[in-house]
GROMACS .gro file of C-alpha atoms in nm:
model
   98
    1MET     CA    1  18.127  29.984  -1.582
    2ALA     CA    2  18.001  30.231  -1.325
    3ALA     CA    3  18.087  30.157  -0.963
    4ASP     CA    4  17.721  30.111  -0.867
    5GLN     CA    5  17.656  29.840  -1.127
    6GLU     CA    6  17.690  29.470  -1.057
    7PRO     CA    7  17.874  29.256  -1.313
    8HIS     CA    8  17.645  29.094  -1.567
    9LEU     CA    9  17.568  28.732  -1.485
   10VAL     CA   10  17.704  28.615  -1.821
   11ASP     CA   11  18.038  28.785  -1.750
   12VAL     CA   12  18.051  28.629  -1.404
   13HIS     CA   13  17.971  28.284  -1.545
   14VAL     CA   14  18.233  28.305  -1.822
   15GLY     CA   15  18.490  28.436  -1.573
   16ALA     CA   16  18.421  28.152  -1.331
   17ARG     CA   17  18.462  27.899  -1.613
   18ILE     CA   18  18.793  28.059  -1.716
   19ARG     CA   19  18.916  28.037  -1.358
   20MET     CA   20  18.796  27.678  -1.314
   21ARG     CA   21  18.965  27.560  -1.635
   22ARG     CA   22  19.287  27.752  -1.562
   23LYS     CA   23  19.314  27.602  -1.215
   24SER     CA   24  19.231  27.251  -1.334
   25MET     CA   25  19.520  27.277  -1.580
   26GLY     CA   26  19.756  27.404  -1.311
   27LEU     CA   27  19.819  27.740  -1.477
   28SER     CA   28  19.880  28.059  -1.285
   29GLN     CA   29  19.699  28.380  -1.370
   30THR     CA   30  20.028  28.516  -1.500
   31GLN     CA   31  20.083  28.220  -1.732
   32LEU     CA   32  19.735  28.244  -1.885
   33ALA     CA   33  19.753  28.623  -1.907
   34ASP     CA   34  20.092  28.611  -2.081
   35SER     CA   35  19.960  28.359  -2.334
   36VAL     CA   36  19.695  28.606  -2.454
   37GLY     CA   37  19.893  28.928  -2.410
   38ILE     CA   38  19.724  29.081  -2.107
   39THR     CA   39  19.830  29.154  -1.749
   40PHE     CA   40  19.742  28.919  -1.467
   41GLN     CA   41  19.541  29.205  -1.316
   42GLN     CA   42  19.325  29.215  -1.628
   43LEU     CA   43  19.278  28.838  -1.609
   44GLN     CA   44  19.166  28.880  -1.246
   45LYS     CA   45  18.900  29.125  -1.364
   46TYR     CA   46  18.787  28.879  -1.632
   47GLU     CA   47  18.768  28.595  -1.381
   48ARG     CA   48  18.559  28.804  -1.142
   49GLY     CA   49  18.331  28.920  -1.421
   50THR     CA   50  18.422  29.283  -1.352
   51ASN     CA   51  18.541  29.329  -1.712
   52ARG     CA   52  18.403  29.160  -2.020
   53VAL     CA   53  18.632  28.935  -2.219
   54SER     CA   54  18.667  29.031  -2.584
   55ALA     CA   55  18.606  28.763  -2.846
   56SER     CA   56  18.973  28.754  -2.948
   57LYS     CA   57  19.095  28.716  -2.588
   58LEU     CA   58  18.834  28.448  -2.516
   59TYR     CA   59  18.945  28.262  -2.828
   60GLY     CA   60  19.310  28.287  -2.720
   61MET     CA   61  19.222  28.156  -2.375
   62ALA     CA   62  19.029  27.867  -2.530
   63VAL     CA   63  19.338  27.773  -2.733
   64THR     CA   64  19.568  27.794  -2.429
   65LEU     CA   65  19.318  27.609  -2.209
   66GLN     CA   66  19.264  27.347  -2.480
   67THR     CA   67  18.888  27.385  -2.500
   68SER     CA   68  18.625  27.544  -2.722
   69VAL     CA   69  18.491  27.896  -2.684
   70ALA     CA   70  18.146  27.744  -2.633
   71TRP     CA   71  18.272  27.558  -2.325
   72PHE     CA   72  18.291  27.886  -2.134
   73PHE     CA   73  17.916  27.932  -2.179
   74GLU     CA   74  17.810  27.576  -2.088
   75GLY     CA   75  17.582  27.548  -1.790
   76MET     CA   76  17.469  27.907  -1.810
   77PRO     CA   77  17.133  27.930  -1.639
   78PRO     CA   78  16.833  28.058  -1.838
   79GLU     CA   79  16.794  28.359  -1.608
   80ALA     CA   80  17.139  28.487  -1.707
   81ASP     CA   81  16.967  28.706  -1.966
   82GLY     CA   82  16.786  28.889  -1.687
   83GLU     CA   83  16.868  28.979  -1.335
   84GLY     CA   84  16.798  28.641  -1.175
   85ASP     CA   85  16.709  28.614  -0.809
   86VAL     CA   86  16.919  28.758  -0.529
   87ARG     CA   87  17.033  28.416  -0.411
   88THR     CA   88  17.157  28.316  -0.758
   89GLN     CA   89  17.345  28.644  -0.789
   90ALA     CA   90  17.507  28.593  -0.448
   91VAL     CA   91  17.625  28.244  -0.544
   92ARG     CA   92  17.774  28.372  -0.869
   93ARG     CA   93  17.955  28.654  -0.691
   94PHE     CA   94  18.096  28.401  -0.445
   95LEU     CA   95  18.216  28.173  -0.725
   96ALA     CA   96  18.394  28.464  -0.888
   97THR     CA   97  18.606  28.536  -0.581
   98GLU     CA   98  18.959  28.407  -0.524
   0.00000   0.00000   0.00000
């Protein structure tokens, strides 16, 4: 992703859901990352929406986090396919931060 591009809203949403589920289960980033064979730095990028999660990694996280892959997409707003308004984007960026 080029430095001047914002993360896609879908990636931010999925990342926020990963983070929320991980924290609710009391797992560290390192523990979740190790379970799917990535570094904790890569997991940080997934949780922020900076990098997209591959299908196989998302599936592995779903297994570790004891949920379905579809759960990560629940609650996605209809405007996630487009740009959405500036306020919505700001909220999503905030939710993706540590």
